[in-house]
Amino acid sequence: MEAAASSNGLSHDHIPDVSPAQRLQEKHVADATHRPMVEDVVDEEDITHPPPSMKAAIPILSTADEKGPRPSSEKAAGKQKAREDPIEPPSSANIPPPVILDTKSEDAFPALGRGSKSPAPASVPMAWGARKPLGVANAVPNGINGQGPVSSTSSSRASTPGSGKLMPASTNASIASHRRGPSNPQSLPIPGRHSERIQFAPSQLLRREQLKKPLHDVLRSINKSSKATVVMKSGPDGTIIFEGTGPVDAARQALRDVAKEVGSKQSVKIPIPLSVRPHIIGKQGTVVQGITKRTGARIQVPRAEEIATPGLEDDDSLTIDVIIEGDAVAAEMARREIESIVNERTSTVNLRLRDIPEEYYPFIAGPHDTRVRALEDGRQIRVHVPQYHTWSAEPPPQAPAPGTIPQFAPNRGSHIRISGDRAAAQEARSEIEQQVEQLRRQITLSQLAINRGQHQFIIGDQGTSLHDLLEETGCAVILPPSTDDTEMLTITGPQDNIESAIEKIMSLATSMHMASIDIAKQHASAPAGAQVHARALTRYLQRRQAIEQLERQFDARIVLPATEDSPMNWEVYSRDGKNTIKARSDIMHLINAHPPARLRQVPIDPFYHQHIQRQAAQHIRDEFGVNLLLPDENVQNPQITLVYEGLGVPSTPEYILPRQRPSPAEVAQFEQALHQAEAHVQGLIQGRQELISRALNVPFRFNDKVVRQVDREQQNLPPTEIPVQVISVSPHSLNGDSTSRETTREAQRAPEPAEHIVTLRGQGDMVRDLVQKLMLFLEKEKADDLERGHITSFEFPTKFANQLIGRKGENINKYREEFDVEIQINDGKVDIKGPAAKADLAKTKILALSKKLEDEATHVLKIKPQYHKDMIGAKGAQVNRLQDRYNVRVQFPRTTANASDDRSIADGASEVGASRNNRSNQAPDEVIIRGPRRGADEARDELLNLLQWTIDNSHTSTVSVAQSQLPSLIGQGGREMEIARLTTGAQIDVPGIRDTSDSMGRVSIQLKGTKRQVEEAKELLEQKAKTFDDSISRAIDVDKKYHKELIGPGGSNIRNIVLAAGGSDDRRDLARTVRFPRPESVENTIQIEGNKSVVEKIVAAIKTFAKERENQATEFLDIAPEKHRLLIGRGGETRRALESQFHVSIDIPRMSQEGPARSRVKLVGEPGDLESAKAHILELVKEQEGTTIQVPRRFHHAISDNGQFFRRLRNDYKVTVDHDGQQPPTRPSGGSRGHQKNDRALPLITDQPENIDGHTWEIVDNDEHEAESGDIPWVLRGPRDNISKAQNALQRALEQACNQGQSSVGYLVLPDPRTYRFIIGQGGSQINRIRRQTGCKITVPRDQAKGEAIEIVGSKEGIEQAKATILETVEKGGN
């Protein structure tokens, strides 16, 4: 064995040193391994099979600075087409020397090698070498290393040794191909004789005892199975060279196999930017798995939970360590692929400068951000320097001793950010850091106390005064926050400039006017105390935003006391002294309008405050007009404040606060409402159990679980119950204060406590019950804690890992919290760590998810992008409906698709494959439906139906119209366009009035819908467009006194003119065709618009009309008012007929006119027409002379019978009746007799008819009526022959009324008005029959739903008989 090893030149430890004789023997052995035959020598005449060119001799690993495609996989390489390179005659000089892999070459392996020449430092520091994420100091090899900030000049490729690992930097391995130099002649290697070498340092090879078999057996086995031959040789400086000769791919693979068998395992750490992590992992880990498969190296990327960088994921200056394990060649190949991804993904960066104190920010930004703009100028970057003129968490340091420089500390929450091109961002960062170093030596500070109210004016509008101060003096000012009561200002800047800055600040501060108001003094006698009332009133006005309103109104600054215990003095500051006085005066009015009677303090335990807010606030506002104010949450104050505002007052800031001092009556109203509101509030807590507190010592690790358990126990409480409050007290501060999310640095450095104190406070029984449940819960948790090491493992399909993890891990975190276990997913395997019972439940849930996902189907539909918008619907309405109905996910593509290679799927990458909304590989015409198989199938069918409908309704067209026509096409309020849409069913999109038109002043209206709808809409709009295009506009002046007559009654005259000219009868078209000036206007111009021929005819007609009116005369006829109706006729038909027949205008006085004008009828027209009209009217009136009969006024209504007698005379005898201008007597009122006396509601139409026994009946004698005395004339007019007949009928009616004068009137009210229809009968048959049988006059009310009575007039016997007959008819249902 030793001889064999010696022949190969290996030492006993690694590979031993050899003597010259042994080297010679080794050469003979190597020469014997291959004896060239004739077939192996290249044929110079063989043109068909030339030797491979130098381009084929690509090394296995290219250097880091090489550009070009990465080596393809073996499968892909086997499918490549043979290349036909130009052939050159071979010669011995053309045979290349074997390729040597120099593992010490820093050029070939810049991250692994450490040759004699150190690499030159980069001129620009790497962007991601600046910082490590916070909170990862204790990370394991999968985490992020580093305890603190790393220098910004450190290289990202500097390797960090792992614990107990040999550094690859000290033992190098590399592969390099021989390259033809610029002066070397082109050579052609012999086919099948390609040679490459790999060179190892002894430390990179396995020790002899670590080899699975002797080295020569390893080489023999590789040579036997490969088409290439590998030999081992000694190299310089004790290195070992393995040379592979044969076909290119075979030689390379053989060398890989050698490295795998004899090379020692290497562990390399590569710092990469945190933002590149998802690209290294790839979707479902495809990228990192692909690198592992190609190189054979094992790659470890830190898990998401190991990286404590909340909110800093976009910071490219943070790095994490990727660990690569494998032999030297595999590790180098993996490293180069990873760095290639890093270079590809970090062309632009986002940097945060965390080590710069905020006090330097104003100087870095410069006055008015001039320095920031200088940094950005000419560079593709953005620099953001936060404004810093008010400190927040901690104040600046105290002024230093003379001659010393203050020490400023950086703020962890506020950083300078640089984003953009990597190189430019690094340059800007370097410049900023150089400036910071200068500022550290120059900047000092001084402090100055100035009244707090003047601070705002030192800042100026949007900080302008601060910028001016920095520009003039080179100093900056830092003010205290409004929450701090200090008045101290901090001035920073060069020592020589501090005094000038102080002078400038004092000038700004003293330019203010100030007024002070003692709020407590205004109500010194308040029952609860002046300061208490003033404090409550101030808090109320703050909640009502009154302070902000006053500041805006008077351009002033109002400063309130900083603490609750301070005296309630308000300070008003303003640059204008008048505004100060006005603001103070308005504040005084506001304070006086809110006396102590308007506010009331009610002591309520803070435990009940939120309950009262939920249960009482809205009620007392609506019922009593009282506003309820709770104290601030951070103030332990049991007092709640009730403020009277009034009923109906909105809770919004629009409420106008009163300014008037209330009257005594108003004060009494305040006190009554506040008393009622207080009683209501107190009633909500009365009768409840006594409040108690119980403390539990909870182990620290169970603290969060206990809080969550309390929430679960109380989540189903009814709204009237008050949940128990939980107070978690930190053991670092056992003074009763609850723990805060922001802990101090000292607490962070303190050791983890063993227990927390959790205090429960609430009603006695609820607290005691909850304590018992929590004790049982803690016992169970402690028992479960003993099983925390139990692990349940099972297989889970890798393809569903995304769904199990969820977006940003939300699904798997939900399972972890729900079952209180740890869940890890790795290569298709799920490990659940925790108690066995909980792990089994979690396993069941996860397996159920797997089963559900197995049933999931995915459909990819090819749909043209032009239909996507319509199919998605407004705000996704269509898609959301499908998703909700079928429980599926419908995913439409975004506008553009990202690159399709694995490394570009950053958006879809996950924390080891977490599911994200990835659409990078989705084609623009693909719609993906994913969900349960049945739902996905149904959603697909419906989506296809929707597609067909969309296609059918996607016919489009355009109509060109004049832009000036758009208002008329749209109509008032869009009415015209809406009518067009409803008529045609098409979608009509009209451009805006302000949209640009073409050179001809025309715009296009877009039409969309079915083919028929589009055609109809296009025809309609084209017709309107043609009409508009053919339209002209004319203006004609007509004396305004003729406008009314030209329009005519109801627009009849102008309508007739337009129709006669061929215009439209449509009312809207008519209004657009002829437009008159408004009645109140003095203009005479009439606008006529429309078709040219129509407009010309209308203009001619109007001119003719106006000319005729200018020649018209006016005459008056004295006609008795009672004869006016003869000229009017029914509905004015007689007057219209006369005007049309004689071409005159007749104006008849209204009935409301009095005196002589009541009888004057005005006639206007041509003189000849007037004469004809006068003669006809006089003849008409003369023929209608009538006979007058005096009728007693008390019988007037009995004879007229509600107008029935007048209608009989007119219908039977053509005789009309008037009263010679006298008013008819008022109709006698039956008082309450005509209505139901009970107040019960009328029955509904769906109710069953009530029993008629519930009717009411009342008889009244006629002489009880208060009848009017005297007579009223009845003038009968009509044909002479018929007047006498009408006179006889009137005499008979009068006699009958006289005979009935001593009769009675009965009022019958039925319980159900629906039965009145039975009394009337079909066509009035029943009522007429009852009238004939009883001889009574029966009147059934028209509005029966109002419960009016049926009136029966006649003798007492007759009305009783009529009543009985009516009740009998109703009972029989009208039969």
mmCIF file with all atom_site columns, C-alpha atoms in Angstrom, residues 760-819:
data_model
loop_
_atom_site.group_PDB
_atom_site.id
_atom_site.type_symbol
_atom_site.label_atom_id
_atom_site.label_alt_id
_atom_site.label_comp_id
_atom_site.label_asym_id
_atom_site.label_entity_id
_atom_site.label_seq_id
_atom_site.pdbx_PDB_ins_code
_atom_site.Cartn_x
_atom_site.Cartn_y
_atom_site.Cartn_z
_atom_site.occupancy
_atom_site.B_iso_or_equiv
_atom_site.pdbx_formal_charge
_atom_site.auth_seq_id
_atom_site.auth_comp_id
_atom_site.auth_asym_id
_atom_site.auth_atom_id
_atom_site.pdbx_PDB_model_num
ATOM 1  C CA . LEU A 1 760 ? -56.982 40.376 36.978 1.00 0.00 ? 760 LEU A CA 1
ATOM 2  C CA . ARG A 1 761 ? -59.472 43.068 37.931 1.00 0.00 ? 761 ARG A CA 1
ATOM 3  C CA . GLY A 1 762 ? -63.221 42.941 37.599 1.00 0.00 ? 762 GLY A CA 1
ATOM 4  C CA . GLN A 1 763 ? -66.446 41.833 39.234 1.00 0.00 ? 763 GLN A CA 1
ATOM 5  C CA . GLY A 1 764 ? -65.961 39.346 42.048 1.00 0.00 ? 764 GLY A CA 1
ATOM 6  C CA . ASP A 1 765 ? -67.512 36.153 40.658 1.00 0.00 ? 765 ASP A CA 1
ATOM 7  C CA . MET A 1 766 ? -66.097 36.667 37.188 1.00 0.00 ? 766 MET A CA 1
ATOM 8  C CA . VAL A 1 767 ? -62.577 37.253 38.530 1.00 0.00 ? 767 VAL A CA 1
ATOM 9  C CA . ARG A 1 768 ? -62.695 34.243 40.855 1.00 0.00 ? 768 ARG A CA 1
ATOM 10 C CA . ASP A 1 769 ? -64.060 32.010 38.096 1.00 0.00 ? 769 ASP A CA 1
ATOM 11 C CA . LEU A 1 770 ? -61.438 33.208 35.651 1.00 0.00 ? 770 LEU A CA 1
ATOM 12 C CA . VAL A 1 771 ? -58.637 32.704 38.183 1.00 0.00 ? 771 VAL A CA 1
ATOM 13 C CA . GLN A 1 772 ? -59.680 29.073 38.643 1.00 0.00 ? 772 GLN A CA 1
ATOM 14 C CA . LYS A 1 773 ? -59.753 28.515 34.897 1.00 0.00 ? 773 LYS A CA 1
ATOM 15 C CA . LEU A 1 774 ? -56.340 30.106 34.475 1.00 0.00 ? 774 LEU A CA 1
ATOM 16 C CA . MET A 1 775 ? -54.870 27.962 37.265 1.00 0.00 ? 775 MET A CA 1
ATOM 17 C CA . LEU A 1 776 ? -56.111 24.850 35.475 1.00 0.00 ? 776 LEU A CA 1
ATOM 18 C CA . PHE A 1 777 ? -54.797 26.251 32.214 1.00 0.00 ? 777 PHE A CA 1
ATOM 19 C CA . LEU A 1 778 ? -51.353 26.847 33.725 1.00 0.00 ? 778 LEU A CA 1
ATOM 20 C CA . GLU A 1 779 ? -51.261 23.332 35.180 1.00 0.00 ? 779 GLU A CA 1
ATOM 21 C CA . LYS A 1 780 ? -52.108 21.936 31.778 1.00 0.00 ? 780 LYS A CA 1
ATOM 22 C CA . GLU A 1 781 ? -49.491 24.117 30.107 1.00 0.00 ? 781 GLU A CA 1
ATOM 23 C CA . LYS A 1 782 ? -46.863 22.993 32.582 1.00 0.00 ? 782 LYS A CA 1
ATOM 24 C CA . ALA A 1 783 ? -47.770 19.380 31.881 1.00 0.00 ? 783 ALA A CA 1
ATOM 25 C CA . ASP A 1 784 ? -47.638 20.063 28.151 1.00 0.00 ? 784 ASP A CA 1
ATOM 26 C CA . ASP A 1 785 ? -44.286 21.752 28.614 1.00 0.00 ? 785 ASP A CA 1
ATOM 27 C CA . LEU A 1 786 ? -42.830 18.424 29.686 1.00 0.00 ? 786 LEU A CA 1
ATOM 28 C CA . GLU A 1 787 ? -43.744 17.058 26.262 1.00 0.00 ? 787 GLU A CA 1
ATOM 29 C CA . ARG A 1 788 ? -42.307 19.935 24.253 1.00 0.00 ? 788 ARG A CA 1
ATOM 30 C CA . GLY A 1 789 ? -39.591 17.675 22.934 1.00 0.00 ? 789 GLY A CA 1
ATOM 31 C CA . HIS A 1 790 ? -42.076 15.304 21.283 1.00 0.00 ? 790 HIS A CA 1
ATOM 32 C CA . ILE A 1 791 ? -41.880 15.462 17.488 1.00 0.00 ? 791 ILE A CA 1
ATOM 33 C CA . THR A 1 792 ? -44.514 14.204 15.099 1.00 0.00 ? 792 THR A CA 1
ATOM 34 C CA . SER A 1 793 ? -43.356 13.856 11.508 1.00 0.00 ? 793 SER A CA 1
ATOM 35 C CA . PHE A 1 794 ? -45.339 13.068 8.395  1.00 0.00 ? 794 PHE A CA 1
ATOM 36 C CA . GLU A 1 795 ? -45.177 13.574 4.672  1.00 0.00 ? 795 GLU A CA 1
ATOM 37 C CA . PHE A 1 796 ? -46.788 16.591 3.086  1.00 0.00 ? 796 PHE A CA 1
ATOM 38 C CA . PRO A 1 797 ? -46.856 17.245 -0.674 1.00 0.00 ? 797 PRO A CA 1
ATOM 39 C CA . THR A 1 798 ? -44.200 19.804 -1.577 1.00 0.00 ? 798 THR A CA 1
ATOM 40 C CA . LYS A 1 799 ? -46.467 21.342 -4.192 1.00 0.00 ? 799 LYS A CA 1
ATOM 41 C CA . PHE A 1 800 ? -48.835 22.479 -1.431 1.00 0.00 ? 800 PHE A CA 1
ATOM 42 C CA . ALA A 1 801 ? -46.157 24.025 0.791  1.00 0.00 ? 801 ALA A CA 1
ATOM 43 C CA . ASN A 1 802 ? -47.119 27.522 -0.344 1.00 0.00 ? 802 ASN A CA 1
ATOM 44 C CA . GLN A 1 803 ? -50.719 27.092 0.749  1.00 0.00 ? 803 GLN A CA 1
ATOM 45 C CA . LEU A 1 804 ? -49.690 25.622 4.107  1.00 0.00 ? 804 LEU A CA 1
ATOM 46 C CA . ILE A 1 805 ? -47.309 28.479 4.861  1.00 0.00 ? 805 ILE A CA 1
ATOM 47 C CA . GLY A 1 806 ? -49.518 31.256 3.511  1.00 0.00 ? 806 GLY A CA 1
ATOM 48 C CA . ARG A 1 807 ? -48.662 34.818 2.693  1.00 0.00 ? 807 ARG A CA 1
ATOM 49 C CA . LYS A 1 808 ? -45.763 35.899 4.886  1.00 0.00 ? 808 LYS A CA 1
ATOM 50 C CA . GLY A 1 809 ? -46.338 32.754 6.931  1.00 0.00 ? 809 GLY A CA 1
ATOM 51 C CA . GLU A 1 810 ? -49.807 33.755 8.112  1.00 0.00 ? 810 GLU A CA 1
ATOM 52 C CA . ASN A 1 811 ? -51.336 30.265 7.691  1.00 0.00 ? 811 ASN A CA 1
ATOM 53 C CA . ILE A 1 812 ? -48.619 28.307 9.437  1.00 0.00 ? 812 ILE A CA 1
ATOM 54 C CA . ASN A 1 813 ? -48.417 30.903 12.202 1.00 0.00 ? 813 ASN A CA 1
ATOM 55 C CA . LYS A 1 814 ? -52.142 30.535 12.733 1.00 0.00 ? 814 LYS A CA 1
ATOM 56 C CA . TYR A 1 815 ? -51.707 26.771 13.150 1.00 0.00 ? 815 TYR A CA 1
ATOM 57 C CA . ARG A 1 816 ? -48.823 27.338 15.541 1.00 0.00 ? 816 ARG A CA 1
ATOM 58 C CA . GLU A 1 817 ? -50.878 29.655 17.699 1.00 0.00 ? 817 GLU A CA 1
ATOM 59 C CA . GLU A 1 818 ? -54.051 27.589 17.513 1.00 0.00 ? 818 GLU A CA 1
ATOM 60 C CA . PHE A 1 819 ? -52.407 24.304 18.559 1.00 0.00 ? 819 PHE A CA 1
#
